[in-house]
């Protein structure tokens, strides 16, 4: 029996119209949608973004929702990823195509990559469909260019001493999930003597999107800060 | 008379199915498509990506193709951008919506930003529709994660000494338009003692897409090199 194909789909930052045509075609075609969730009680955000597409489907499909809790314990996490990969490969083995949906893009800070590496080792056919990243979504909402000409752009997922070290070498910094560390971030950025523009976006492209100058101080999970250092030329 | 809206549209890396639904809706709706070209004799790549959508349109539309030559002279460039902004604002003034189409995303190394800043100063209504960037498109094609966990990702548009300086502070480097400087790049990357994976993608997501290990040595314009340094942990 021909085995199924494993497809990673980036569903973009939140607005359903920011899905690509390629993503929509795949979502209408696959047998199984895999939508990881961080808590049993919490619906998957990625799933809610594609819900309208699934509701309009004529053909039947199945949803699996493996649990990927937000924990630090590497061994425990491996167990969750292994378990998800097993559930997916069971479907692939009986010839079903499985789409793993992920917020933003599958190759940028996505748990997709951990499951993908396991599935890929098992020699299934695979496909990755890129999605709009949160940071280009944020820049579009805030109407600011992220990078121009020779500017170096740096994407940082964590506020720590490595950010402090790289700061002087880049021009635009996108700092993700900033709200929990906004004071440390503000201190670090303000230490840099260059002129700067700081813009934060919360819940990019969603109905409750907020854009403001300066740093985020709201504990919402999906917030991103863009820092643009101005050229001295 | 109500003035028109100026819309920046990212058309993605090349494959027409990588356009978003939002981009397609806008392309079906606007009165004027602005597709910059680098030479009078050379058709616009962004325009060729959306040609099928335009061919299927029921309503009439107009195409303007301002010239943005690939020159270094800043003053001459300013003239071209000013001229493009004037042509666009003439259309906006008579109530026509204008969509400026751009390869990849409008906020990432796009000439869109120079025209946008001019149009924005004139107080027209504006909208930016993000697009799939070339680097997420490349990572999807190459089936490699760009960044995971706490990894810092750096996007570099030019191979020069600034790349050498930032190198030790990042984990993943995306170096754009590499083919003309691939020897210098290889030298710089190989000097770094960390284990590394190097993948280059030419003409990402297009029919003649090529993916290979190592550095690009073909003079094609649209090539991108991804360097992933491996964690020593």
Tab-separated table of C-alpha atoms in Angstrom:
chain	number	residue	atom	x	y	z
A	1	UNK	CA	0.000	0.000	0.000
A	2	UNK	CA	1.212	3.472	-0.880
A	3	UNK	CA	2.037	5.394	2.257
A	4	UNK	CA	0.617	8.829	2.997
A	5	UNK	CA	2.412	12.146	2.630
A	6	UNK	CA	3.294	14.339	5.605
A	7	UNK	CA	2.691	18.035	4.950
A	8	UNK	CA	3.692	20.933	7.188
A	9	UNK	CA	1.442	23.939	6.648
A	10	UNK	CA	2.137	27.459	7.902
A	11	UNK	CA	-1.220	29.118	8.545
A	12	UNK	CA	0.232	32.608	9.061
A	13	UNK	CA	-0.147	34.989	12.001
A	14	UNK	CA	-3.887	34.796	12.549
A	15	UNK	CA	-6.025	36.384	9.851
A	16	UNK	CA	-7.534	33.550	7.766
A	17	UNK	CA	-7.022	35.542	4.531
A	18	UNK	CA	-3.263	35.399	5.164
A	19	UNK	CA	-3.245	31.704	4.250
A	20	UNK	CA	-1.710	30.894	0.882
A	21	UNK	CA	-3.606	29.230	-1.932
A	22	UNK	CA	-1.237	26.285	-1.605
A	23	UNK	CA	-2.135	25.867	2.072
A	24	UNK	CA	-5.853	26.013	1.325
A	25	UNK	CA	-5.572	23.430	-1.447
A	26	UNK	CA	-3.709	21.080	0.886
A	27	UNK	CA	-6.229	21.632	3.707
A	28	UNK	CA	-9.040	20.722	1.335
A	29	UNK	CA	-7.265	17.626	0.150
A	30	UNK	CA	-5.625	15.859	3.098
A	31	UNK	CA	-7.235	13.047	5.059
A	32	UNK	CA	-5.972	14.043	8.491
A	33	UNK	CA	-5.356	17.445	10.075
A	34	UNK	CA	-2.875	17.399	12.951
A	35	UNK	CA	-3.345	20.445	15.200
A	36	UNK	CA	-1.133	20.397	18.268
A	37	UNK	CA	-2.414	22.096	21.397
A	38	UNK	CA	-0.539	23.283	24.459
A	39	UNK	CA	-3.277	22.298	26.947
A	40	UNK	CA	-6.072	19.745	26.735
A	41	UNK	CA	-8.547	22.446	27.737
A	42	UNK	CA	-7.257	25.085	25.321
A	43	UNK	CA	-8.366	25.018	21.682
A	44	UNK	CA	-5.629	25.105	19.042
A	45	UNK	CA	-5.131	28.615	17.648
A	46	UNK	CA	-3.841	27.230	14.340
A	47	UNK	CA	-7.010	25.116	14.064
A	48	UNK	CA	-9.272	28.106	14.698
A	49	UNK	CA	-7.550	29.967	11.832
A	50	UNK	CA	-8.382	27.202	9.327
A	51	UNK	CA	-11.781	26.265	10.791
A	52	UNK	CA	-13.779	28.026	8.048
A	53	UNK	CA	-11.879	26.160	5.354
A	54	UNK	CA	-12.527	22.839	7.073
A	55	UNK	CA	-16.212	23.683	7.611
A	56	UNK	CA	-16.599	24.220	3.851
A	57	UNK	CA	-14.966	20.915	2.940
A	58	UNK	CA	-17.109	18.488	0.996
A	59	UNK	CA	-14.994	15.433	1.780
A	60	UNK	CA	-14.524	13.827	5.176
A	61	UNK	CA	-11.467	14.383	7.274
A	62	UNK	CA	-10.161	13.549	10.686
A	63	UNK	CA	-8.530	15.847	13.247
A	64	UNK	CA	-5.849	14.694	15.670
A	65	UNK	CA	-4.713	17.035	18.418
A	66	UNK	CA	-1.525	15.839	20.090
A	67	UNK	CA	-0.543	17.623	23.279
A	68	UNK	CA	2.642	19.740	23.215
A	69	UNK	CA	2.722	21.292	26.671
A	70	UNK	CA	4.819	24.402	27.322
A	71	UNK	CA	7.341	22.799	29.635
A	72	UNK	CA	11.111	23.084	29.866
A	73	UNK	CA	11.983	19.443	30.626
A	74	UNK	CA	13.716	18.277	27.458
A	75	UNK	CA	13.158	14.554	28.099
A	76	UNK	CA	9.480	14.964	28.793
A	77	UNK	CA	9.131	17.076	25.635
A	78	UNK	CA	10.857	14.391	23.560
A	79	UNK	CA	8.219	11.949	24.791
A	80	UNK	CA	5.423	14.215	23.609
A	81	UNK	CA	7.054	14.689	20.197
A	82	UNK	CA	7.682	10.961	19.840
A	83	UNK	CA	4.069	10.254	20.716
A	84	UNK	CA	2.819	12.801	18.167
A	85	UNK	CA	5.128	11.360	15.487
A	86	UNK	CA	3.772	7.883	16.239
A	87	UNK	CA	0.163	8.960	15.918
A	88	UNK	CA	0.987	10.651	12.606
A	89	UNK	CA	2.939	7.699	11.212
A	90	UNK	CA	0.065	5.335	12.034
A	91	UNK	CA	-2.076	7.402	9.674
A	92	UNK	CA	0.651	7.644	7.027
A	93	UNK	CA	1.136	3.857	7.152
A	94	UNK	CA	-2.469	3.265	6.109
A	95	UNK	CA	-2.063	5.622	3.164
A	96	UNK	CA	-3.545	8.749	4.660
A	97	UNK	CA	-2.028	12.167	4.005
A	98	UNK	CA	-1.502	14.174	7.175
A	99	UNK	CA	-1.227	17.990	7.387
A	100	UNK	CA	0.432	19.404	10.484
A	101	UNK	CA	-0.778	23.000	10.877
A	102	UNK	CA	1.366	25.547	12.600
A	103	UNK	CA	1.035	29.263	13.390
A	104	UNK	CA	3.266	31.460	11.210
A	105	UNK	CA	5.764	29.416	9.212
A	106	UNK	CA	6.734	25.759	9.828
A	107	UNK	CA	10.491	26.463	9.682
A	108	UNK	CA	10.568	29.412	12.103
A	109	UNK	CA	10.399	28.533	15.829
A	110	UNK	CA	7.748	25.891	15.297
A	111	UNK	CA	7.307	22.603	17.144
A	112	UNK	CA	6.626	21.249	13.682
A	113	UNK	CA	10.365	20.839	13.169
A	114	UNK	CA	10.736	18.316	16.019
A	115	UNK	CA	7.960	16.136	14.672
A	116	UNK	CA	9.162	16.612	11.106
A	117	UNK	CA	12.672	15.342	11.871
A	118	UNK	CA	11.185	12.154	13.340
A	119	UNK	CA	8.803	11.571	10.429
A	120	UNK	CA	11.521	12.285	7.896
A	121	UNK	CA	13.811	9.642	9.381
A	122	UNK	CA	11.106	7.112	8.590
A	123	UNK	CA	11.280	7.895	4.867
A	124	UNK	CA	7.763	9.142	4.263
A	125	UNK	CA	7.119	11.574	1.448
A	126	UNK	CA	7.065	15.105	2.874
A	127	UNK	CA	6.181	18.660	1.838
A	128	UNK	CA	6.516	21.980	3.644
A	129	UNK	CA	4.213	24.848	2.706
A	130	UNK	CA	5.615	28.149	3.987
A	131	UNK	CA	3.423	30.616	5.856
A	132	UNK	CA	3.422	34.344	6.598
A	133	UNK	CA	5.717	34.772	9.611
A	134	UNK	CA	4.539	36.737	12.625
A	135	UNK	CA	7.271	39.339	12.098
A	136	UNK	CA	6.404	40.210	8.505
A	137	UNK	CA	2.760	40.230	9.597
A	138	UNK	CA	3.663	42.657	12.399
A	139	UNK	CA	5.696	44.911	10.102
A	140	UNK	CA	2.817	45.010	7.597
A	141	UNK	CA	0.346	45.929	10.364
A	142	UNK	CA	2.697	48.554	11.790
A	143	UNK	CA	3.441	49.801	8.240
A	144	UNK	CA	7.184	49.922	8.753
A	145	UNK	CA	9.912	48.395	6.593
A	146	UNK	CA	11.804	45.673	8.469
A	147	UNK	CA	14.963	45.981	6.413
A	148	UNK	CA	16.209	48.097	3.525
A	149	UNK	CA	19.385	48.191	1.462
A	150	UNK	CA	22.343	46.694	3.373
A	151	UNK	CA	20.601	46.498	6.760
A	152	UNK	CA	21.126	43.361	8.795
A	153	UNK	CA	17.986	41.923	10.376
A	154	UNK	CA	18.115	39.754	13.487
A	155	UNK	CA	15.315	37.558	14.828
A	156	UNK	CA	15.632	36.792	18.533
A	157	UNK	CA	13.296	34.426	20.373
A	158	UNK	CA	14.528	35.186	23.882
A	159	UNK	CA	15.648	38.203	25.895
A	160	UNK	CA	19.019	37.238	27.382
A	161	UNK	CA	22.733	38.126	27.326
A	162	UNK	CA	23.135	36.850	23.750
A	163	UNK	CA	20.804	39.612	22.587
A	164	UNK	CA	22.999	42.120	24.407
A	165	UNK	CA	26.050	40.775	22.593
A	166	UNK	CA	24.617	40.790	19.082
A	167	UNK	CA	22.890	44.168	19.401
A	168	UNK	CA	25.665	46.398	18.073
A	169	UNK	CA	26.098	44.229	14.968
A	170	UNK	CA	22.578	44.499	13.558
A	171	UNK	CA	20.187	47.190	12.340
A	172	UNK	CA	16.707	45.759	12.817
A	173	UNK	CA	15.823	43.431	15.683
A	174	UNK	CA	12.648	41.427	15.907
A	175	UNK	CA	12.226	40.164	19.432
A	176	UNK	CA	9.522	37.564	19.800
A	177	UNK	CA	7.317	36.806	22.812
A	178	UNK	CA	8.571	39.903	24.553
A	179	UNK	CA	5.879	40.722	27.051
A	180	UNK	CA	7.259	38.658	29.901
A	181	UNK	CA	10.659	40.333	29.735
A	182	UNK	CA	9.836	43.811	28.559
A	183	UNK	CA	11.696	45.675	31.311
A	184	UNK	CA	14.947	43.809	30.704
A	185	UNK	CA	14.488	44.316	26.987
A	186	UNK	CA	13.863	48.057	27.328
A	187	UNK	CA	16.973	48.408	29.492
A	188	UNK	CA	19.108	46.494	26.987
A	189	UNK	CA	17.862	48.428	23.953
A	190	UNK	CA	18.086	51.827	25.651
A	191	UNK	CA	21.718	51.193	26.543
A	192	UNK	CA	22.487	51.292	22.801
A	193	UNK	CA	23.347	54.891	21.913
A	194	UNK	CA	22.013	54.814	18.361
A	195	UNK	CA	18.744	56.558	17.487
A	196	UNK	CA	15.981	54.019	17.431
A	197	UNK	CA	12.359	53.346	16.657
A	198	UNK	CA	10.569	50.769	18.831
A	199	UNK	CA	7.198	49.307	17.899
A	200	UNK	CA	5.335	46.447	19.535
A	201	UNK	CA	2.481	44.438	18.084
A	202	UNK	CA	0.176	42.219	20.086
A	203	UNK	CA	-1.986	39.529	18.506
A	204	UNK	CA	-0.820	40.450	15.026
A	205	UNK	CA	-3.495	40.390	12.289
A	206	UNK	CA	-6.163	39.139	14.710
A	207	UNK	CA	-9.343	40.989	15.602
A	208	UNK	CA	-7.854	42.327	18.824
A	209	UNK	CA	-4.546	43.369	17.242
A	210	UNK	CA	-2.822	46.246	19.063
A	211	UNK	CA	0.107	48.272	17.702
A	212	UNK	CA	1.971	50.783	19.835
A	213	UNK	CA	5.230	52.636	20.135
A	214	UNK	CA	7.634	51.327	22.724
A	215	UNK	CA	7.779	48.058	24.591
A	216	UNK	CA	4.989	45.678	25.444
A	217	UNK	CA	3.947	45.434	29.085
A	218	UNK	CA	0.919	43.257	28.718
A	219	UNK	CA	1.396	39.581	29.504
A	220	UNK	CA	-0.237	38.371	26.298
A	221	UNK	CA	1.694	35.538	24.759
A	222	UNK	CA	1.696	36.649	21.165
A	223	UNK	CA	3.549	39.917	21.270
A	224	UNK	CA	6.488	40.987	19.150
A	225	UNK	CA	8.740	44.019	19.448
A	226	UNK	CA	10.518	45.516	16.436
A	227	UNK	CA	13.547	47.710	17.130
A	228	UNK	CA	14.997	49.679	14.224
A	229	UNK	CA	18.294	51.393	14.820
A	230	UNK	CA	18.730	54.417	12.600
A	231	UNK	CA	21.727	54.700	10.381
A	232	UNK	CA	24.099	57.488	11.409
A	233	UNK	CA	25.023	58.292	7.803
B	1	UNK	CA	-13.582	63.153	-4.498
B	2	UNK	CA	-12.476	60.276	-2.294
B	3	UNK	CA	-8.848	59.494	-2.925
B	4	UNK	CA	-7.623	56.009	-3.753
B	5	UNK	CA	-5.871	53.588	-1.431
B	6	UNK	CA	-2.250	52.555	-1.871
B	7	UNK	CA	-1.687	48.838	-1.241
B	8	UNK	CA	1.653	47.036	-1.026
B	9	UNK	CA	1.309	43.381	-1.954
B	10	UNK	CA	3.922	40.713	-1.343
B	11	UNK	CA	3.552	38.096	-4.068
B	12	UNK	CA	5.905	35.566	-2.464
B	13	UNK	CA	9.017	33.895	-3.872
B	14	UNK	CA	7.695	32.796	-7.249
B	15	UNK	CA	5.129	29.995	-7.180
B	16	UNK	CA	1.720	31.585	-7.868
B	17	UNK	CA	0.055	29.313	-5.267
B	18	UNK	CA	2.204	30.957	-2.597
B	19	UNK	CA	0.110	34.119	-2.839
B	20	UNK	CA	-2.231	34.726	0.078
B	21	UNK	CA	-5.987	34.943	-0.272
B	22	UNK	CA	-5.747	38.563	0.862
B	23	UNK	CA	-3.313	39.364	-1.954
B	24	UNK	CA	-5.545	37.709	-4.540
B	25	UNK	CA	-8.630	39.580	-3.338
B	26	UNK	CA	-6.761	42.862	-3.578
B	27	UNK	CA	-5.401	42.014	-7.043
B	28	UNK	CA	-8.927	41.321	-8.232
B	29	UNK	CA	-10.237	44.531	-6.793
B	30	UNK	CA	-7.760	47.346	-7.428
B	31	UNK	CA	-7.934	49.714	-10.397
B	32	UNK	CA	-4.206	49.975	-11.025
B	33	UNK	CA	-1.382	47.463	-10.687
B	34	UNK	CA	2.052	49.002	-10.243
B	35	UNK	CA	4.786	46.532	-11.221
B	36	UNK	CA	8.262	48.027	-11.136
B	37	UNK	CA	10.846	46.668	-13.540
B	38	UNK	CA	14.618	46.934	-13.461
B	39	UNK	CA	15.046	47.326	-17.232
B	40	UNK	CA	12.647	48.544	-19.898
B	41	UNK	CA	13.344	45.394	-21.891
B	42	UNK	CA	12.966	42.967	-18.987
B	43	UNK	CA	9.474	41.872	-17.925
B	44	UNK	CA	8.610	42.268	-14.224
B	45	UNK	CA	8.995	38.998	-12.324
B	46	UNK	CA	6.362	40.037	-9.764
B	47	UNK	CA	3.943	40.716	-12.613
B	48	UNK	CA	4.555	37.316	-14.176
B	49	UNK	CA	3.680	35.678	-10.830
B	50	UNK	CA	0.251	37.334	-10.718
B	51	UNK	CA	-0.429	37.239	-14.468
B	52	UNK	CA	-2.905	34.348	-14.227
B	53	UNK	CA	-4.932	36.177	-11.608
B	54	UNK	CA	-5.056	39.297	-13.769
B	55	UNK	CA	-5.961	37.278	-16.877
B	56	UNK	CA	-8.979	35.878	-15.026
B	57	UNK	CA	-10.215	39.287	-13.891
B	58	UNK	CA	-13.650	40.303	-15.096
B	59	UNK	CA	-13.198	44.003	-14.431
B	60	UNK	CA	-10.830	46.332	-16.237
B	61	UNK	CA	-7.532	47.392	-14.769
B	62	UNK	CA	-4.483	49.329	-15.731
B	63	UNK	CA	-0.820	48.397	-15.335
B	64	UNK	CA	1.919	50.928	-14.729
B	65	UNK	CA	5.532	49.793	-14.819
B	66	UNK	CA	7.884	52.392	-13.391
B	67	UNK	CA	11.575	51.805	-13.966
B	68	UNK	CA	13.744	51.068	-10.900
B	69	UNK	CA	17.157	50.384	-12.389
B	70	UNK	CA	19.794	48.487	-10.401
B	71	UNK	CA	22.210	51.348	-9.955
B	72	UNK	CA	24.194	52.537	-6.971
B	73	UNK	CA	23.878	56.311	-7.429
B	74	UNK	CA	21.648	57.381	-4.532
B	75	UNK	CA	20.545	60.676	-6.106
B	76	UNK	CA	19.594	59.068	-9.377
B	77	UNK	CA	17.653	56.376	-7.486
B	78	UNK	CA	15.763	59.021	-5.532
B	79	UNK	CA	14.670	60.514	-8.852
B	80	UNK	CA	13.277	57.170	-9.998
B	81	UNK	CA	11.417	56.649	-6.712
B	82	UNK	CA	10.022	60.176	-6.794
B	83	UNK	CA	8.870	59.673	-10.342
B	84	UNK	CA	7.172	56.371	-9.439
B	85	UNK	CA	5.504	57.973	-6.402
B	86	UNK	CA	4.205	60.786	-8.646
B	87	UNK	CA	2.730	58.380	-11.164
B	88	UNK	CA	1.035	56.498	-8.339
B	89	UNK	CA	-0.309	59.579	-6.608
B	90	UNK	CA	-1.811	60.837	-9.886
B	91	UNK	CA	-3.916	57.683	-9.890
B	92	UNK	CA	-4.758	57.928	-6.183
B	93	UNK	CA	-5.852	61.555	-6.648
B	94	UNK	CA	-8.540	60.557	-9.145
B	95	UNK	CA	-9.885	57.948	-6.719
B	96	UNK	CA	-8.169	54.865	-8.078
B	97	UNK	CA	-6.760	52.210	-5.763
B	98	UNK	CA	-3.209	51.224	-6.645
B	99	UNK	CA	-1.500	47.932	-5.748
B	100	UNK	CA	2.287	47.902	-5.791
B	101	UNK	CA	3.389	44.296	-6.260
B	102	UNK	CA	6.695	43.116	-4.922
B	103	UNK	CA	8.563	39.814	-4.863
B	104	UNK	CA	8.605	38.193	-1.405
B	105	UNK	CA	7.355	40.543	1.293
B	106	UNK	CA	6.952	44.346	0.965
B	107	UNK	CA	8.779	45.069	4.261
B	108	UNK	CA	11.865	42.926	3.605
B	109	UNK	CA	14.491	44.445	1.267
B	110	UNK	CA	11.893	45.729	-1.146
B	111	UNK	CA	11.982	48.917	-3.191
B	112	UNK	CA	8.350	49.185	-2.155
B	113	UNK	CA	9.470	50.839	1.084
B	114	UNK	CA	11.031	53.841	-0.680
B	115	UNK	CA	7.887	54.528	-2.655
B	116	UNK	CA	5.699	53.799	0.364
B	117	UNK	CA	7.428	56.405	2.533
B	118	UNK	CA	6.785	59.053	-0.149
B	119	UNK	CA	3.122	58.100	-0.615
B	120	UNK	CA	2.553	57.932	3.121
B	121	UNK	CA	3.817	61.484	3.642
B	122	UNK	CA	1.018	62.617	1.340
B	123	UNK	CA	-1.633	61.189	3.676
B	124	UNK	CA	-3.251	58.628	1.412
B	125	UNK	CA	-4.939	55.599	2.929
B	126	UNK	CA	-2.488	52.678	2.846
B	127	UNK	CA	-2.424	48.928	3.428
B	128	UNK	CA	0.434	46.409	3.396
B	129	UNK	CA	-0.303	42.763	2.621
B	130	UNK	CA	2.583	40.566	3.749
B	131	UNK	CA	4.022	37.901	1.476
B	132	UNK	CA	6.009	34.683	1.828
B	133	UNK	CA	9.640	35.761	2.141
B	134	UNK	CA	12.288	34.183	-0.043
B	135	UNK	CA	14.063	32.721	2.994
B	136	UNK	CA	11.054	30.855	4.424
B	137	UNK	CA	10.316	29.735	0.879
B	138	UNK	CA	13.894	28.444	0.581
B	139	UNK	CA	13.777	26.675	3.948
B	140	UNK	CA	10.492	25.002	2.989
B	141	UNK	CA	11.955	23.833	-0.329
B	142	UNK	CA	15.145	22.615	1.344
B	143	UNK	CA	13.064	21.014	4.158
B	144	UNK	CA	15.217	22.403	6.936
B	145	UNK	CA	14.128	24.355	10.014
B	146	UNK	CA	15.513	27.911	9.959
B	147	UNK	CA	15.369	28.366	13.717
B	148	UNK	CA	14.370	26.314	16.742
B	149	UNK	CA	14.166	26.987	20.472
B	150	UNK	CA	16.502	29.841	21.508
B	151	UNK	CA	18.379	30.055	18.219
B	152	UNK	CA	19.118	33.518	16.863
B	153	UNK	CA	18.450	33.981	13.163
B	154	UNK	CA	20.229	36.633	11.111
B	155	UNK	CA	19.234	37.867	7.661
B	156	UNK	CA	22.105	39.430	5.746
B	157	UNK	CA	21.658	41.115	2.345
B	158	UNK	CA	25.347	41.594	1.585
B	159	UNK	CA	28.609	39.690	2.006
B	160	UNK	CA	30.985	42.123	3.723
B	161	UNK	CA	32.950	42.692	6.958
B	162	UNK	CA	29.756	43.256	8.970
B	163	UNK	CA	28.789	39.643	8.295
B	164	UNK	CA	32.198	38.574	9.602
B	165	UNK	CA	31.609	40.526	12.796
B	166	UNK	CA	28.105	39.261	13.553
B	167	UNK	CA	28.845	35.643	12.677
B	168	UNK	CA	29.836	34.352	16.123
B	169	UNK	CA	26.699	35.826	17.724
B	170	UNK	CA	24.080	33.995	15.684
B	171	UNK	CA	22.988	30.422	14.950
B	172	UNK	CA	21.270	30.544	11.570
B	173	UNK	CA	22.334	32.907	8.821
B	174	UNK	CA	20.342	33.593	5.710
B	175	UNK	CA	22.543	35.318	3.176
B	176	UNK	CA	20.661	36.737	0.229
B	177	UNK	CA	21.830	37.232	-3.367
B	178	UNK	CA	24.948	35.247	-2.650
B	179	UNK	CA	26.075	34.026	-6.026
B	180	UNK	CA	28.251	36.993	-6.912
B	181	UNK	CA	30.258	36.704	-3.694
B	182	UNK	CA	30.206	33.012	-3.003
B	183	UNK	CA	33.978	32.584	-2.613
B	184	UNK	CA	34.289	35.365	-0.032
B	185	UNK	CA	31.241	33.963	1.741
B	186	UNK	CA	32.617	30.421	1.822
B	187	UNK	CA	35.907	31.701	3.226
B	188	UNK	CA	34.152	33.684	5.942
B	189	UNK	CA	31.832	30.855	6.981
B	190	UNK	CA	34.564	28.222	6.932
B	191	UNK	CA	36.702	30.321	9.266
B	192	UNK	CA	34.058	29.733	11.966
B	193	UNK	CA	35.049	26.601	13.893
B	194	UNK	CA	31.520	25.437	14.708
B	195	UNK	CA	29.976	22.465	12.914
B	196	UNK	CA	27.752	23.759	10.167
B	197	UNK	CA	25.229	22.863	7.512
B	198	UNK	CA	25.231	24.973	4.348
B	199	UNK	CA	22.415	24.872	1.818
B	200	UNK	CA	21.849	27.102	-1.189
B	201	UNK	CA	18.636	27.560	-3.119
B	202	UNK	CA	18.399	29.129	-6.544
B	203	UNK	CA	15.153	30.454	-8.008
B	204	UNK	CA	13.182	29.309	-4.977
B	205	UNK	CA	9.726	27.806	-5.659
B	206	UNK	CA	10.028	28.451	-9.397
B	207	UNK	CA	10.013	25.801	-12.079
B	208	UNK	CA	13.791	25.810	-12.353
B	209	UNK	CA	14.381	25.755	-8.580
B	210	UNK	CA	17.704	24.182	-7.598
B	211	UNK	CA	18.658	23.130	-4.056
B	212	UNK	CA	22.153	21.995	-3.184
B	213	UNK	CA	24.577	21.590	-0.307
B	214	UNK	CA	27.279	24.197	-0.056
B	215	UNK	CA	27.651	27.591	-1.625
B	216	UNK	CA	26.194	28.880	-4.827
B	217	UNK	CA	28.574	29.476	-7.727
B	218	UNK	CA	26.121	30.252	-10.436
B	219	UNK	CA	25.630	33.910	-11.247
B	220	UNK	CA	21.852	33.723	-11.093
B	221	UNK	CA	20.391	36.698	-9.291
B	222	UNK	CA	17.872	34.951	-7.046
B	223	UNK	CA	20.027	32.699	-4.922
B	224	UNK	CA	20.031	32.397	-1.167
B	225	UNK	CA	22.418	30.550	1.125
B	226	UNK	CA	21.331	29.224	4.525
B	227	UNK	CA	24.071	28.498	7.062
B	228	UNK	CA	23.094	26.650	10.236
B	229	UNK	CA	25.715	26.435	12.931
B	230	UNK	CA	25.243	23.420	15.135
B	231	UNK	CA	24.906	23.828	18.863
B	232	UNK	CA	27.874	22.378	20.750
B	233	UNK	CA	25.680	21.202	23.634
